[in-house]
Short mmCIF file of C-alpha atoms and ligand atoms in Angstrom, two decimals:
data_model
loop_
_atom_site.label_atom_id
_atom_site.label_comp_id
_atom_site.label_asym_id
_atom_site.label_seq_id
_atom_site.Cartn_x
_atom_site.Cartn_y
_atom_site.Cartn_z
CA UNK A 331 -23.61 2.36 14.36
CA UNK A 332 -20.02 3.52 14.36
CA UNK A 333 -19.45 7.24 14.81
CA UNK A 334 -16.13 8.64 13.75
CA UNK A 335 -16.17 12.34 14.47
CA UNK A 336 -12.84 12.82 16.19
CA UNK A 337 -9.41 13.50 14.89
CA UNK A 338 -6.15 13.54 16.81
CA UNK A 339 -4.16 16.71 17.38
CA UNK A 340 -1.48 17.47 19.96
CA UNK A 341 -1.99 14.23 21.88
CA UNK A 342 -5.76 14.65 22.22
CA UNK A 343 -8.89 13.47 20.43
CA UNK A 344 -10.76 16.55 19.25
CA UNK A 345 -13.87 16.96 17.07
CA UNK A 346 -13.33 17.12 13.32
CA UNK A 347 -14.65 20.43 12.06
CA UNK A 348 -15.29 19.67 8.39
CA UNK A 349 -18.82 20.12 7.09
CA UNK A 350 -18.96 16.83 5.25
CA UNK A 351 -20.14 13.57 6.79
CA UNK A 352 -19.67 10.32 4.88
CA UNK A 353 -21.38 6.97 5.33
CA UNK A 354 -19.29 3.99 6.34
CA UNK A 355 -20.75 1.15 4.28
CA UNK A 356 -20.12 -2.55 4.77
CA UNK A 357 -19.19 -3.57 1.21
CA UNK A 358 -20.25 -7.17 1.88
CA UNK A 359 -23.95 -6.24 2.17
CA UNK A 360 -24.09 -2.53 1.28
CA UNK A 361 -25.56 -1.58 4.67
CA UNK A 362 -24.59 1.70 6.30
CA UNK A 363 -22.71 0.78 9.46
CA UNK A 364 -21.53 4.19 10.49
CA UNK A 365 -20.89 7.84 9.77
CA UNK A 366 -17.64 9.74 9.71
CA UNK A 367 -17.09 13.48 9.82
CA UNK A 368 -14.26 14.66 7.63
CA UNK A 369 -11.52 16.92 8.96
CA UNK A 370 -11.31 20.43 7.55
CA UNK A 371 -8.43 22.38 6.09
CA UNK A 372 -8.27 24.31 9.34
CA UNK A 373 -7.95 21.00 11.25
CA UNK A 374 -5.01 20.13 9.01
CA UNK A 375 -3.39 23.47 9.81
CA UNK A 376 -3.81 22.92 13.55
CA UNK A 377 -2.34 19.44 13.21
CA UNK A 378 0.67 20.83 11.35
CA UNK A 379 1.15 23.53 14.00
CA UNK A 380 1.12 20.88 16.73
CA UNK A 381 3.75 18.88 14.86
CA UNK A 382 5.85 22.00 14.33
CA UNK A 383 5.79 22.68 18.09
CA UNK A 384 6.76 19.08 18.86
CA UNK A 385 9.54 18.81 16.27
CA UNK A 386 12.47 20.57 18.01
CA UNK A 387 12.39 18.45 21.19
CA UNK A 388 11.44 15.27 19.38
CA UNK A 389 14.17 15.75 16.81
CA UNK A 390 16.70 15.87 19.65
CA UNK A 391 15.24 12.92 21.58
CA UNK A 392 17.85 10.28 22.40
CA UNK A 393 17.89 7.14 20.29
CA UNK A 394 17.06 5.09 23.40
CA UNK A 395 13.94 7.20 23.96
CA UNK A 396 12.81 6.76 20.38
CA UNK A 397 13.43 3.01 20.61
CA UNK A 398 11.28 2.95 23.74
CA UNK A 399 8.51 4.85 21.92
CA UNK A 400 8.62 2.38 19.04
CA UNK A 401 8.43 -0.53 21.46
CA UNK A 402 5.41 1.04 23.16
CA UNK A 403 3.78 1.49 19.76
CA UNK A 404 4.48 -2.15 18.93
CA UNK A 405 2.76 -3.30 22.12
CA UNK A 406 -0.16 -0.89 21.71
CA UNK A 407 -0.77 -1.93 18.09
CA UNK A 408 -0.79 -5.58 19.11
CA UNK A 409 -3.31 -4.83 21.86
CA UNK A 410 -5.60 -3.33 19.20
CA UNK A 411 -4.99 -6.05 16.59
CA UNK A 412 -8.45 -7.61 16.97
CA UNK A 413 -10.17 -4.26 16.50
CA UNK A 414 -7.91 -3.52 13.55
CA UNK A 415 -8.78 -6.84 11.91
CA UNK A 416 -12.51 -6.23 12.48
CA UNK A 417 -12.39 -2.73 11.04
CA UNK A 418 -10.54 -3.98 7.93
CA UNK A 419 -13.09 -6.72 7.38
CA UNK A 420 -16.12 -4.51 7.88
CA UNK A 421 -14.90 -1.26 6.33
CA UNK A 422 -13.37 -2.45 3.09
CA UNK A 423 -14.13 -6.15 2.98
CA UNK A 424 -10.55 -7.32 3.54
CA UNK A 425 -10.56 -11.14 3.71
CA UNK A 426 -10.10 -12.37 7.30
CA UNK A 427 -6.72 -14.03 6.86
CA UNK A 428 -5.32 -10.99 5.08
CA UNK A 429 -6.88 -8.61 7.62
CA UNK A 430 -5.31 -10.60 10.46
CA UNK A 431 -1.93 -10.50 8.74
CA UNK A 432 -2.14 -6.74 8.30
CA UNK A 433 -3.20 -6.26 11.92
CA UNK A 434 -0.14 -8.18 13.12
CA UNK A 435 2.09 -6.49 10.57
CA UNK A 436 1.06 -3.06 11.89
CA UNK A 437 2.61 -4.01 15.22
CA UNK A 438 5.65 -5.70 13.70
CA UNK A 439 6.58 -2.52 11.77
CA UNK A 440 7.39 -0.76 15.04
CA UNK A 441 9.49 -3.64 16.34
CA UNK A 442 11.41 -3.78 13.06
CA UNK A 443 11.99 -0.01 13.14
CA UNK A 444 13.21 -0.19 16.75
CA UNK A 445 15.81 -2.78 15.74
CA UNK A 446 16.88 -0.81 12.66
CA UNK A 447 17.20 2.35 14.75
CA UNK A 448 19.22 0.63 17.49
CA UNK A 449 22.03 -0.24 15.10
CA UNK A 450 21.92 2.83 12.83
CA UNK A 451 24.97 5.10 12.83
CA UNK A 452 23.77 8.71 12.64
CA UNK A 453 27.22 10.28 12.43
CA UNK A 454 30.19 8.96 10.49
CA UNK A 455 33.38 10.17 8.82
CA UNK A 456 33.21 10.79 5.06
CA UNK A 457 35.26 12.37 2.32
CA UNK A 458 39.02 12.85 2.03
CA UNK A 459 41.16 11.66 4.95
CA UNK A 460 38.33 11.98 7.44
CA UNK A 461 38.17 15.78 7.35
CA UNK A 462 34.44 15.59 6.91
CA UNK A 463 31.69 14.24 9.12
CA UNK A 464 28.32 13.17 7.85
CA UNK A 465 25.43 13.78 10.22
CA UNK A 466 22.06 12.23 9.43
CA UNK A 467 19.39 14.48 10.92
CA UNK A 468 15.61 14.30 11.04
CA UNK A 469 14.17 15.91 7.93
CA UNK A 470 11.43 17.59 9.98
CA UNK A 471 7.65 17.59 10.10
CA UNK A 472 6.37 14.88 7.80
CA UNK A 473 3.01 14.36 6.13
CA UNK A 474 2.09 10.68 5.77
CA UNK A 475 -0.58 9.72 3.23
CA UNK A 476 -2.31 6.34 3.17
CA UNK A 477 -4.63 4.66 0.65
CA UNK A 478 -7.76 2.76 1.66
CA UNK A 479 -6.56 -0.67 0.55
CA UNK A 480 -3.67 -0.81 3.00
CA UNK A 481 -4.57 1.71 5.70
CA UNK A 482 -3.09 0.04 8.77
CA UNK A 483 0.03 -1.30 7.10
CA UNK A 484 0.84 1.95 5.34
CA UNK A 485 0.27 4.15 8.37
CA UNK A 486 2.28 1.84 10.62
CA UNK A 487 5.26 1.42 8.30
CA UNK A 488 5.53 5.13 7.53
CA UNK A 489 5.00 6.18 11.14
CA UNK A 490 7.56 3.67 12.40
CA UNK A 491 10.23 5.08 10.08
CA UNK A 492 9.34 8.69 10.90
CA UNK A 493 9.47 8.08 14.67
CA UNK A 494 12.77 6.23 14.29
CA UNK A 495 14.17 9.23 12.43
CA UNK A 496 12.84 11.78 14.93
CA UNK A 497 10.20 13.39 12.71
CA UNK A 498 6.89 14.69 14.05
CA UNK A 499 4.05 13.66 11.78
CA UNK A 500 0.66 14.56 10.38
CA UNK A 501 -1.10 11.45 9.08
CA UNK A 502 -3.74 11.76 6.35
CA UNK A 503 -5.65 8.48 6.05
CA UNK A 504 -8.00 7.95 3.14
CA UNK A 505 -11.55 9.23 3.42
CA UNK A 506 -12.54 5.62 2.67
CA UNK A 507 -10.92 4.24 5.83
CA UNK A 508 -12.01 6.50 8.71
CA UNK A 509 -12.80 3.67 11.08
CA UNK A 510 -9.52 1.83 10.52
CA UNK A 511 -7.77 5.16 11.03
CA UNK A 512 -9.59 5.70 14.33
CA UNK A 513 -8.59 2.25 15.62
CA UNK A 514 -4.95 2.87 14.71
CA UNK A 515 -5.11 6.30 16.33
CA UNK A 516 -6.40 4.79 19.56
CA UNK A 517 -3.41 2.47 19.59
CA UNK A 518 -1.08 5.40 18.92
CA UNK A 519 -2.68 7.31 21.79
CA UNK A 520 -2.14 4.37 24.15
CA UNK A 521 1.58 4.42 23.33
CA UNK A 522 1.79 7.73 25.21
CA UNK A 523 4.10 9.67 22.89
CA UNK A 524 4.90 13.33 23.51
CA UNK A 525 1.97 15.56 22.37
CA UNK A 526 2.16 16.67 18.76
CA UNK A 527 4.57 13.94 17.63
CA UNK A 528 1.69 12.16 15.89
CA UNK A 529 -1.41 13.89 14.58
CA UNK A 530 -4.13 12.22 12.52
CA UNK A 531 -6.52 14.12 10.27
CA UNK A 532 -8.85 11.94 8.22
CA UNK A 533 -10.36 13.97 5.41
CA UNK A 534 -10.49 14.64 1.72
CA UNK A 535 -7.39 14.92 -0.43
CA UNK A 536 -8.54 18.13 -2.06
CA UNK A 537 -8.50 20.15 1.18
CA UNK A 538 -6.82 18.30 4.07
CA UNK A 539 -4.35 16.60 1.74
CA UNK A 540 -3.67 19.73 -0.27
CA UNK A 541 -3.01 21.75 2.92
CA UNK A 542 -0.34 19.27 4.04
CA UNK A 543 1.23 19.22 0.57
CA UNK A 544 1.58 22.98 0.35
CA UNK A 545 2.13 24.09 3.96
CA UNK A 546 5.58 25.70 4.20
CA UNK A 547 6.35 24.10 7.58
CA UNK A 548 5.98 20.53 6.30
CA UNK A 549 9.40 19.27 5.21
CA UNK A 550 8.62 15.81 3.88
CA UNK A 551 5.76 13.95 2.24
CA UNK A 552 5.57 10.18 2.25
CA UNK A 553 2.71 9.15 0.02
CA UNK A 554 1.20 5.79 -0.87
CA UNK A 555 -1.62 5.79 -3.40
CA UNK A 556 -2.30 6.06 -7.10
CA UNK A 557 0.10 7.48 -9.66
CA UNK A 558 -2.12 10.42 -10.72
CA UNK A 559 -2.50 11.57 -7.10
CA UNK A 560 1.22 11.04 -6.49
CA UNK A 561 1.98 13.29 -9.45
CA UNK A 562 -0.33 15.99 -8.06
CA UNK A 563 1.39 15.75 -4.71
CA UNK A 564 4.88 15.95 -6.15
CA UNK A 565 3.91 19.05 -8.14
CA UNK A 566 2.34 20.70 -5.08
CA UNK A 567 5.40 19.89 -2.97
CA UNK A 568 8.02 21.39 -5.20
CA UNK A 569 7.31 25.04 -4.41
CA UNK A 570 8.47 24.58 -0.83
CA UNK A 571 10.98 21.92 -1.94
CA UNK A 572 9.57 19.23 0.31
CA UNK A 573 11.28 15.87 0.19
CA UNK A 574 8.87 13.42 -1.43
CA UNK A 575 8.63 9.62 -1.32
CA UNK A 576 5.98 8.09 -3.56
CA UNK A 577 4.73 4.49 -3.48
CA UNK A 578 2.30 4.27 -6.39
CA UNK A 579 0.37 2.16 -8.87
CA UNK A 580 1.65 -1.21 -10.09
CA UNK A 581 1.08 -3.59 -13.00
CA UNK A 582 3.29 -6.43 -11.97
CA UNK A 583 4.24 -9.46 -14.06
CA UNK A 584 4.75 -13.01 -12.88
CA UNK A 585 7.24 -14.91 -15.04
CA UNK A 586 6.70 -18.63 -15.04
CA UNK A 587 9.87 -20.14 -16.48
CA UNK A 588 9.63 -23.33 -18.53
CA UNK A 589 11.18 -25.50 -15.81
CA UNK A 590 8.80 -24.38 -13.05
CA UNK A 591 7.08 -26.99 -10.91
CA UNK A 592 3.48 -25.98 -11.56
CA UNK A 593 2.19 -27.58 -8.35
CA UNK A 594 4.28 -25.03 -6.46
CA UNK A 595 4.36 -22.12 -8.89
CA UNK A 596 0.68 -21.84 -9.80
CA UNK A 597 -0.64 -21.45 -6.25
CA UNK A 598 2.06 -18.83 -5.66
CA UNK A 599 1.26 -16.98 -8.89
CA UNK A 600 -2.45 -17.03 -8.06
CA UNK A 601 -1.64 -15.80 -4.57
CA UNK A 602 0.26 -12.92 -6.13
CA UNK A 603 -2.63 -12.09 -8.47
CA UNK A 604 -5.56 -12.38 -6.07
CA UNK A 605 -4.10 -11.20 -2.76
CA UNK A 606 -6.35 -8.73 -0.95
CA UNK A 607 -9.09 -9.66 -3.47
CA UNK A 608 -6.83 -8.26 -6.19
CA UNK A 609 -6.99 -4.79 -4.57
CA UNK A 610 -3.24 -4.71 -4.08
CA UNK A 611 -0.56 -2.50 -5.60
CA UNK A 612 1.73 -5.53 -5.87
CA UNK A 613 -0.85 -7.77 -7.55
CA UNK A 614 0.87 -9.99 -10.12
CA UNK A 615 -1.88 -9.33 -12.65
CA UNK A 616 0.04 -10.45 -15.76
CA UNK A 617 1.07 -14.09 -15.85
CA UNK A 618 3.68 -14.79 -18.57
CA UNK A 619 3.64 -18.45 -19.57
CA UNK A 620 5.94 -20.36 -21.98
CA UNK A 621 3.78 -21.44 -24.91
CA UNK A 622 4.93 -25.04 -24.53
CA UNK A 623 3.35 -25.18 -21.08
CA UNK A 624 0.35 -23.01 -21.79
CA UNK A 625 -2.26 -25.76 -22.00
CA UNK A 626 -1.41 -27.31 -18.63
CA UNK A 627 -1.12 -23.89 -16.95
CA UNK A 628 -4.46 -22.76 -18.34
CA UNK A 629 -6.13 -25.94 -17.16
CA UNK A 630 -4.71 -25.67 -13.64
CA UNK A 631 -5.53 -21.98 -13.36
CA UNK A 632 -9.08 -22.54 -14.56
CA UNK A 633 -9.67 -25.24 -11.95
CA UNK A 634 -8.06 -23.28 -9.11
CA UNK A 635 -9.81 -19.98 -9.84
CA UNK A 636 -13.20 -21.58 -10.39
CA UNK A 637 -12.82 -23.13 -6.93
CA UNK A 638 -11.97 -19.84 -5.19
CA UNK A 639 -14.47 -19.01 -2.50
CA UNK A 640 -16.00 -15.57 -3.00
CA UNK A 641 -18.13 -14.16 -0.24
CA UNK A 642 -18.21 -13.26 3.44
CA UNK A 643 -14.80 -11.75 4.16
CA UNK A 644 -15.11 -12.86 7.79
CA UNK A 645 -15.02 -16.52 6.75
CA UNK A 646 -11.38 -17.72 6.85
CA UNK A 647 -12.11 -19.93 3.81
CA UNK A 648 -12.96 -16.89 1.71
CA UNK A 649 -10.35 -16.08 -0.92
CA UNK A 650 -12.06 -13.07 -2.49
CA UNK A 651 -14.08 -10.57 -0.48
CA UNK A 652 -16.14 -7.69 -1.85
CA UNK A 653 -14.64 -4.72 -3.65
CA UNK A 654 -14.50 -1.61 -1.49
CA UNK A 655 -17.43 0.24 -3.08
CA UNK A 656 -19.62 0.56 -6.15
CA UNK A 657 -17.10 2.68 -8.03
CA UNK A 658 -14.50 -0.06 -7.64
CA UNK A 659 -17.09 -2.71 -8.63
CA UNK A 660 -18.01 -0.73 -11.76
CA UNK A 661 -14.37 -0.20 -12.68
CA UNK A 662 -13.71 -3.93 -12.65
CA UNK A 663 -16.82 -4.64 -14.72
CA UNK A 664 -15.57 -2.11 -17.29
CA UNK A 665 -12.19 -3.84 -17.55
CA UNK A 666 -13.79 -7.26 -17.90
CA UNK A 667 -15.91 -5.90 -20.75
CA UNK A 668 -12.95 -4.18 -22.39
CA UNK A 669 -10.83 -7.32 -22.22
CA UNK A 670 -13.45 -9.15 -24.26
CA UNK A 671 -13.94 -6.25 -26.67
CA UNK A 672 -10.21 -6.10 -27.33
CA UNK A 673 -10.05 -9.79 -28.18
CA UNK A 674 -8.88 -11.60 -25.05
CA UNK A 675 -10.47 -14.96 -24.29
CA UNK A 676 -12.44 -15.27 -21.07
CA UNK A 677 -11.22 -18.41 -19.32
CA UNK A 678 -13.13 -18.17 -16.07
CA UNK A 679 -15.26 -15.52 -14.35
CA UNK A 680 -16.70 -12.61 -16.28
CA UNK A 681 -19.07 -9.74 -15.72
CA UNK A 682 -21.63 -9.58 -12.94
CA UNK A 683 -21.80 -10.92 -9.42
CA UNK A 684 -20.92 -14.52 -8.57
CA UNK A 685 -23.88 -16.84 -8.47
CA UNK A 686 -25.89 -16.63 -5.26
CA UNK A 687 -24.55 -13.25 -4.21
CA UNK A 688 -27.15 -10.59 -4.84
CA UNK A 689 -25.90 -7.93 -2.44
CA UNK A 690 -22.45 -6.58 -1.79
CA UNK A 691 -19.74 -5.40 -4.18
CA UNK A 692 -18.67 -8.91 -5.11
CA UNK A 693 -17.10 -9.58 -8.48
CA UNK A 694 -16.22 -12.87 -10.12
CA UNK A 695 -12.54 -13.79 -9.99
CA UNK A 696 -11.70 -13.58 -13.67
CA UNK A 697 -8.92 -14.89 -15.87
CA UNK A 698 -8.26 -13.98 -19.49
CA UNK A 699 -6.08 -15.95 -21.88
CA UNK A 700 -4.74 -14.94 -25.31
CA UNK A 701 -3.91 -11.55 -23.84
CA UNK A 702 -1.55 -9.27 -25.75
CA UNK A 703 0.52 -6.80 -23.82
CA UNK A 704 -0.97 -3.87 -25.74
CA UNK A 705 -4.48 -4.58 -24.43
CA UNK A 706 -5.80 -2.30 -21.67
CA UNK A 707 -6.15 -5.23 -19.26
CA UNK A 708 -2.40 -5.84 -19.59
CA UNK A 709 -1.34 -2.19 -19.42
CA UNK A 710 -3.55 -0.62 -16.76
CA UNK A 711 -3.99 -1.36 -13.09
CA UNK A 712 -7.42 -2.94 -12.67
CA UNK A 713 -7.21 -3.24 -8.86
CA UNK A 714 -9.46 -6.26 -8.64
CA UNK A 715 -9.36 -10.05 -9.06
CA UNK A 716 -8.64 -10.09 -12.79
CA UNK A 717 -5.65 -11.99 -14.15
CA UNK A 718 -4.28 -11.86 -17.70
CA UNK A 719 -2.35 -14.83 -19.08
CA UNK A 720 0.11 -13.91 -21.83
CA UNK A 721 1.84 -16.65 -23.80
CA UNK A 722 5.57 -16.16 -24.49
CA UNK A 723 7.95 -17.94 -26.86
CA UNK A 724 11.19 -17.47 -24.96
CA UNK A 725 12.72 -16.27 -21.72
CA UNK A 726 13.94 -13.17 -23.59
CA UNK A 727 10.44 -12.37 -24.74
CA UNK A 728 9.07 -12.88 -21.22
CA UNK A 729 11.58 -10.38 -19.85
CA UNK A 730 10.79 -7.90 -22.64
CA UNK A 731 7.04 -8.13 -22.01
CA UNK A 732 7.45 -7.86 -18.25
CA UNK A 733 9.46 -4.67 -18.77
CA UNK A 734 7.12 -3.26 -21.40
CA UNK A 735 5.07 -1.36 -18.83
CA UNK A 736 4.87 2.21 -17.61
CA UNK A 737 4.95 0.79 -14.10
CA UNK A 738 7.70 -0.96 -12.17
CA UNK A 739 6.67 -1.85 -8.65
CA UNK A 740 7.20 -5.58 -8.20
CA UNK A 741 7.90 -8.68 -10.28
CA UNK A 742 7.73 -12.41 -9.62
CA UNK A 743 9.83 -15.22 -11.09
CA UNK A 744 9.02 -18.90 -10.65
CA UNK A 745 11.52 -21.57 -11.63
CA UNK A 746 12.94 -24.87 -10.40
CA UNK A 747 16.43 -23.44 -10.93
CA UNK A 748 17.09 -20.73 -8.34
CA UNK A 749 20.24 -19.46 -10.06
CA UNK A 750 18.45 -19.07 -13.36
CA UNK A 751 15.51 -17.36 -11.67
CA UNK A 752 17.91 -14.91 -10.00
CA UNK A 753 19.49 -14.10 -13.36
CA UNK A 754 16.08 -13.37 -14.83
CA UNK A 755 15.11 -11.38 -11.73
CA UNK A 756 18.18 -9.23 -12.29
CA UNK A 757 16.75 -8.09 -15.61
CA UNK A 758 13.27 -7.14 -14.40
CA UNK A 759 12.80 -3.37 -14.19
CA UNK A 760 10.96 -3.10 -10.90
CA UNK A 761 11.84 -2.02 -7.38
CA UNK A 762 11.41 -5.54 -6.03
CA UNK A 763 11.48 -9.00 -7.58
CA UNK A 764 10.28 -11.98 -5.57
CA UNK A 765 11.70 -15.35 -6.61
CA UNK A 766 9.69 -18.48 -5.78
CA UNK A 767 7.82 -16.61 -3.05
CA UNK A 768 5.13 -14.01 -2.71
CA UNK A 769 5.73 -12.91 0.88
CA UNK A 770 7.70 -9.66 1.08
CA UNK A 771 10.90 -9.22 3.06
CA UNK A 772 9.83 -6.49 5.45
CA UNK A 773 13.37 -5.38 6.25
CA UNK A 774 14.41 -5.02 2.61
CA UNK A 775 13.83 -1.80 0.62
CA UNK A 776 10.41 -1.58 -1.05
CA UNK A 777 9.32 0.91 -3.70
CA UNK A 778 8.82 1.43 -7.39
CA UNK A 779 10.62 2.57 -10.51
CA UNK A 780 9.09 4.35 -13.51
CA UNK A 781 5.52 5.50 -12.77
CA UNK A 782 5.34 3.27 -9.70
CA UNK A 783 7.07 5.87 -7.61
CA UNK A 784 10.29 7.11 -6.15
CA UNK A 785 12.16 6.38 -2.94
CA UNK A 786 12.15 3.28 -0.79
CA UNK A 787 10.47 2.21 2.42
CA UNK A 788 11.37 -0.41 5.06
CA UNK A 789 14.66 -1.14 6.74
CA UNK A 790 17.59 1.25 6.68
CA UNK A 791 16.53 2.95 3.44
CA UNK A 792 13.07 3.50 4.88
CA UNK A 793 14.65 5.20 7.90
CA UNK A 794 16.94 7.29 5.71
CA UNK A 795 13.93 8.52 3.73
CA UNK A 796 13.13 10.61 6.83
CA UNK A 797 16.69 11.81 7.36
CA UNK A 798 18.57 14.71 5.81
CA UNK A 799 22.35 14.49 5.48
CA UNK A 800 24.53 17.35 6.75
CA UNK A 801 28.27 17.40 6.08
CA UNK A 802 30.68 19.24 8.35
CA UNK A 803 34.13 19.70 6.88
CA UNK A 804 36.87 21.01 9.15
CA UNK A 805 39.86 22.90 7.76
P1 LIG B 585 -5.56 7.64 -4.12
O1 LIG B 585 -4.40 8.14 -4.89
O2 LIG B 585 -6.92 7.95 -4.61
O3 LIG B 585 -5.52 8.18 -2.61
C1 LIG B 585 -4.41 7.99 -1.76
C2 LIG B 585 -4.41 9.07 -0.68
O4 LIG B 585 -4.21 10.35 -1.29
C3 LIG B 585 -5.73 9.17 0.07
O5 LIG B 585 -5.46 9.44 1.43
C4 LIG B 585 -6.40 10.36 -0.59
O6 LIG B 585 -7.36 11.01 0.21
C5 LIG B 585 -5.20 11.26 -0.84
N1 LIG B 585 -5.40 12.29 -1.86
C6 LIG B 585 -6.23 12.25 -2.93
N2 LIG B 585 -6.12 13.41 -3.64
C7 LIG B 585 -5.20 14.18 -3.01
C8 LIG B 585 -4.66 15.48 -3.24
N3 LIG B 585 -5.03 16.22 -4.28
N4 LIG B 585 -3.73 15.96 -2.39
C9 LIG B 585 -3.34 15.21 -1.34
N5 LIG B 585 -3.84 13.98 -1.06
C10 LIG B 585 -4.75 13.47 -1.88
O7 LIG B 585 -5.34 6.06 -3.99
P2 LIG B 585 -6.35 4.98 -3.39
O8 LIG B 585 -7.47 4.76 -4.35
O9 LIG B 585 -6.68 5.31 -1.98
O10 LIG B 585 -5.41 3.68 -3.37
C11 LIG B 585 -5.26 2.83 -4.43
C12 LIG B 585 -3.99 3.11 -5.20
O11 LIG B 585 -2.88 3.12 -4.33
C13 LIG B 585 -3.68 2.06 -6.25
O12 LIG B 585 -3.24 2.68 -7.44
C14 LIG B 585 -2.56 1.24 -5.63
O13 LIG B 585 -1.72 0.60 -6.55
C15 LIG B 585 -1.84 2.29 -4.85
N6 LIG B 585 -1.07 1.68 -3.77
C16 LIG B 585 0.28 1.64 -3.87
C17 LIG B 585 1.03 1.01 -2.90
C18 LIG B 585 2.53 0.93 -2.99
O14 LIG B 585 3.15 0.59 -2.01
N7 LIG B 585 3.13 1.22 -4.14
C19 LIG B 585 0.39 0.43 -1.79
C20 LIG B 585 -1.00 0.49 -1.72
C21 LIG B 585 -1.72 1.13 -2.71
#
């Protein structure tokens, strides 16, 4: 049994003092594998106080010192990569190959941030005839919020940017990922940062999260999670005028142009749709297909999805692991039902568990055809392995449908003509558009438009999200 009863404040592991204990359940077989004690509101306050004490010295730390800290974090994360992969597999059923990628990525974030920081110019002339100087300064104590579906990656990328900027932090991992949070915290501890620079309080949003969002000494919130929670956070933050970055819900479209080589494009589009078992903010869950090519696309998708291995997330051949918990399982069943009720055609998959799997929160990878963009399955984030195929009659219509969404996180364009694909990409209203690839560029800005969020992470813009400009103008 795993016992998670410690949080991390002021450079030390200390007992969490919340009253609530939650089970850690292996979603692949529904067995209880551990218990975690939640942090309390008081724990959050103590964590914030530790960060407040650390901020003045840390904010003045030399760039070379911060680079060295980031490099130590990179090494420490790598040393814990196996444990990180294991905790992802066991705690939320992350497929092994994805869990390994995330474990490595957690380390890479710190290396990337060290390089970005090394070449960043914190002070530069601005304005008329150089009378003004722009100074980019740490924004101050920052609250970092992570969702359960991307615990390690989110914590690492936010923390890397905050450390690069010189901001002390209070990290609030999801109550659904206490074990992953503990593994990451151990790595952070091994990096030997000054006490109070990083604090980790795993607990509920309603108390621990709310305390961080409203505490007057927290200057910045960087949140990744769902749009409704992001909206709550932004409202709570405004009274003390905290700076807020929000990375939220997505409902991304993949545009298959009529010249696409299907042997290349379909595996990529399916990769976009089913990554992380479909529990991904960037899931390309709407596939827009030219009507003239619909029949061949449908046939290839049917064959590929029917062949997807669902099951033990530890098996590298597994494409789709279990959903994180029963609530997530039930949610996906509801959407599969609603898709049929609203008139979409079930191509493959459907309700219930895959054959042969009687335990665990496994769902059947599901594809609908004849989907209209006004159906719930095309408008709402399902957060599971459910793909909607929408036929389109022209490139213009594909662009219009892609943009007819309240969300705008990521888009995908697949075409044999790179220049044409770029032109189309330039008309997609999302923060990122990937052309003929599904792997992100981890040094390029990432974030959403519309209800998918505000602000950008990664690279220079990610660093600047933790900086506050000050102008000095001399007469
Ligand atoms: P969630 O919004 O339920 O929770 C996210 C975090 O917010 C958790 O740590 C949670 O405890 C905390 N929280 C909840 N209520 C709070 C409150 N009132 N005050 C402060 N904190 C509170 O999201 P989730 O279910 O953990 O994650 C899934 C969602 O996250 C999906 O919608 C997905 O698209 C989104 N997501 C977005 C990105 C992105 O980069 N845009 C990445 C991953 C996940």
